[in-house]
């Protein structure tokens, strides 16, 4: 008995109800999948996340009987476990039973994470397990729920709080215009929240590099997108602390979700020095680059 699986499909719905696919085919299987590296428009706060794939078993009857992993009258199933300490949840669910038959069996998986649910990272594992037992054969599993393989069928780890979700990103169509520009429209960073009414990164869909950076087609595209985000963070920090003259110590006690609190988090996380002698665009950007693993 052999099995194969389709590529994992990752999708989401935007605010207008339109579905977008996040192409993760270039991801290295052993590495965590940082969603914003593949689509900077996706945000765990504003968008859902839809995972889907299918498993195909060419002759599932080979799993049953004395030469298989369980008696012919028992039941096997494919399930998954999702665990996320940062999101505060773990669930183990059945996808579908595996029939004892000689013909091919296809089991389809779909999981929808509603917006606002995910934080940080999560791990998903797929496995075959003993669903029901009526006869226990020597040398075979005898406890319902036992995994029937030493290793999971597949494992994926997702990073959902990548740098692209730090501030709103919208698309504009401006032929001949720059690839991106930043609109800062807040009234008071201590009060205003980080949303489209206060800070917007605008990506120009008419620019020749737009499709590449959005789809993360090459290393160069991903590098350009990361540099854009670093420059945007630098401009936001400078606007508040240098141009408007706020003191970073005032931001520590700001409400969660405000611009001030986000800036305070950036300054602390990326070890940005705010003394006048060291506080300029170059030093801010370099500090972020040196600590980009904290994105």
CSV table of C-alpha atoms in Angstrom, one decimal, residues 118-245:
chain,number,residue,atom,x,y,z
A,118,UNK,CA,-3.7,32.9,14.8
A,119,UNK,CA,-0.7,34.4,16.6
A,120,UNK,CA,3.0,33.7,16.2
A,121,UNK,CA,3.3,30.2,14.8
A,122,UNK,CA,1.6,26.9,14.5
A,123,UNK,CA,2.5,23.3,13.6
A,124,UNK,CA,0.3,20.9,11.7
A,125,UNK,CA,0.9,17.1,11.4
A,126,UNK,CA,-1.0,14.5,9.5
A,127,UNK,CA,-1.1,10.8,10.5
A,128,UNK,CA,-2.9,7.5,10.2
A,129,UNK,CA,-4.4,6.2,13.4
A,130,UNK,CA,-6.5,3.4,14.8
A,131,UNK,CA,-10.1,4.6,14.7
A,132,UNK,CA,-12.0,1.6,16.0
A,133,UNK,CA,-10.9,-1.9,17.2
A,134,UNK,CA,-13.0,-5.1,17.4
A,135,UNK,CA,-10.2,-7.6,17.1
A,136,UNK,CA,-6.6,-7.3,18.4
A,137,UNK,CA,-4.0,-9.3,16.5
A,138,UNK,CA,-0.6,-10.1,18.1
A,139,UNK,CA,2.1,-7.5,17.2
A,140,UNK,CA,-0.4,-4.9,16.1
A,141,UNK,CA,-1.7,-1.8,17.9
A,142,UNK,CA,-4.5,-2.4,20.3
A,143,UNK,CA,-5.5,1.0,21.6
A,144,UNK,CA,-7.8,3.4,19.8
A,145,UNK,CA,-6.0,6.6,18.7
A,146,UNK,CA,-2.6,4.9,18.3
A,147,UNK,CA,-0.7,6.4,15.4
A,148,UNK,CA,0.1,3.6,12.9
A,149,UNK,CA,3.4,5.1,11.6
A,150,UNK,CA,6.5,6.1,13.5
A,151,UNK,CA,6.7,9.5,11.8
A,152,UNK,CA,3.8,11.7,10.7
A,153,UNK,CA,2.7,11.5,7.0
A,154,UNK,CA,3.5,15.2,6.6
A,155,UNK,CA,4.4,18.1,8.9
A,156,UNK,CA,4.2,21.8,8.3
A,157,UNK,CA,5.2,24.7,10.5
A,158,UNK,CA,3.8,28.2,9.7
A,159,UNK,CA,5.0,31.6,11.0
A,160,UNK,CA,1.9,33.8,10.8
A,161,UNK,CA,3.2,37.0,12.5
A,162,UNK,CA,5.7,38.0,9.8
A,163,UNK,CA,6.8,41.5,9.1
A,164,UNK,CA,4.2,42.0,6.5
A,165,UNK,CA,1.4,42.0,9.0
A,166,UNK,CA,2.8,44.9,11.1
A,167,UNK,CA,0.9,47.6,9.2
A,168,UNK,CA,-1.8,47.8,6.5
A,169,UNK,CA,-0.8,47.2,2.9
A,170,UNK,CA,-3.0,48.2,0.0
A,171,UNK,CA,-2.6,48.1,-3.8
A,172,UNK,CA,-2.8,51.2,-6.0
A,173,UNK,CA,-2.6,51.5,-9.8
A,174,UNK,CA,-0.2,54.3,-10.7
A,175,UNK,CA,1.5,53.9,-14.1
A,176,UNK,CA,4.9,55.5,-14.1
A,177,UNK,CA,4.9,55.9,-10.3
A,178,UNK,CA,7.3,54.5,-7.7
A,179,UNK,CA,7.0,50.9,-6.5
A,180,UNK,CA,5.8,52.0,-3.1
A,181,UNK,CA,5.0,55.0,-0.9
A,182,UNK,CA,3.9,55.5,2.7
A,183,UNK,CA,1.0,57.5,3.9
A,184,UNK,CA,1.2,58.6,7.6
A,185,UNK,CA,-2.1,60.3,8.7
A,186,UNK,CA,-2.3,59.7,12.5
A,187,UNK,CA,-3.4,62.5,14.8
A,188,UNK,CA,-2.0,61.1,18.0
A,189,UNK,CA,0.2,58.0,18.1
A,190,UNK,CA,-0.7,57.5,21.8
A,191,UNK,CA,-4.4,57.0,20.8
A,192,UNK,CA,-4.6,56.1,17.2
A,193,UNK,CA,-4.5,52.5,16.2
A,194,UNK,CA,-2.3,51.0,13.5
A,195,UNK,CA,-4.9,50.7,10.7
A,196,UNK,CA,-5.7,52.2,7.3
A,197,UNK,CA,-6.8,55.5,8.8
A,198,UNK,CA,-3.4,56.2,10.3
A,199,UNK,CA,-0.6,54.3,8.4
A,200,UNK,CA,-0.8,52.8,4.9
A,201,UNK,CA,1.9,51.2,2.8
A,202,UNK,CA,0.8,51.5,-0.8
A,203,UNK,CA,2.3,49.1,-3.4
A,204,UNK,CA,2.0,50.1,-7.0
A,205,UNK,CA,0.5,47.3,-9.1
A,206,UNK,CA,1.5,49.1,-12.3
A,207,UNK,CA,5.2,48.9,-11.4
A,208,UNK,CA,7.2,46.2,-13.2
A,209,UNK,CA,8.5,44.8,-9.9
A,210,UNK,CA,5.1,44.5,-8.3
A,211,UNK,CA,4.1,41.0,-9.2
A,212,UNK,CA,7.5,39.7,-8.3
A,213,UNK,CA,7.6,41.1,-4.8
A,214,UNK,CA,4.0,40.1,-4.1
A,215,UNK,CA,4.5,36.6,-5.2
A,216,UNK,CA,8.0,36.3,-3.8
A,217,UNK,CA,9.2,34.8,-7.0
A,218,UNK,CA,13.0,35.1,-6.4
A,219,UNK,CA,15.4,35.8,-3.6
A,220,UNK,CA,15.8,39.3,-5.1
A,221,UNK,CA,12.1,39.9,-4.9
A,222,UNK,CA,12.0,38.8,-1.2
A,223,UNK,CA,15.0,41.0,-0.4
A,224,UNK,CA,13.3,44.0,-2.0
A,225,UNK,CA,10.1,43.4,-0.1
A,226,UNK,CA,12.0,43.1,3.2
A,227,UNK,CA,13.9,46.3,2.5
A,228,UNK,CA,10.7,48.1,1.8
A,229,UNK,CA,9.3,47.0,5.2
A,230,UNK,CA,12.5,48.0,6.9
A,231,UNK,CA,12.3,51.5,5.3
A,232,UNK,CA,8.7,51.8,6.3
A,233,UNK,CA,9.4,50.9,9.9
A,234,UNK,CA,12.3,53.4,9.9
A,235,UNK,CA,10.0,56.2,8.6
A,236,UNK,CA,7.3,55.5,11.1
A,237,UNK,CA,9.8,55.6,14.0
A,238,UNK,CA,11.4,58.8,12.8
A,239,UNK,CA,8.0,60.5,12.3
A,240,UNK,CA,7.0,59.9,15.9
A,241,UNK,CA,10.3,60.3,17.8
A,242,UNK,CA,12.2,62.7,15.6
A,243,UNK,CA,9.8,64.8,13.7
A,244,UNK,CA,7.0,65.0,16.2
A,245,UNK,CA,9.3,64.9,19.2
